[in-house]
Amino acid sequence: MEQQGTPIKPKDPDSKGMAIAALVCGIVALVLYWFPFLPYPLAILGIVFGFIGFKQSKAMGLTGVITGIITLILKAWFWIDFLSYF
């Protein structure tokens, strides 16, 4: 008995999936900056995916890296300022 279904397509080498993931993670991390612990993993994923996706799309990969770094800098600035009051 043969199984018939949709054939598995090979990965498209022109896919910009990692660059898009970097862009989305970086922007969402920056938008959700005010939440206590949610932006950290998103910013780190944006940076990692950005470096990987930089080969696919320079603009989207770079934007993911930059927004991830800005988010981490803002969070560090927030915690330094917050702890200076105590």
PDB file of C-alpha atoms in Angstrom, residues 32 55 64 79:
ATOM      1  CA  LEU A  32       7.758  45.325  25.127  1.00  0.00           C
ATOM      2  CA  LYS A  55      23.640  36.638   4.939  1.00  0.00           C
ATOM      3  CA  GLY A  64      17.247  42.860  14.279  1.00  0.00           C
ATOM      4  CA  TRP A  79      18.164  48.466  36.216  1.00  0.00           C
TER       5      TRP A  79
END
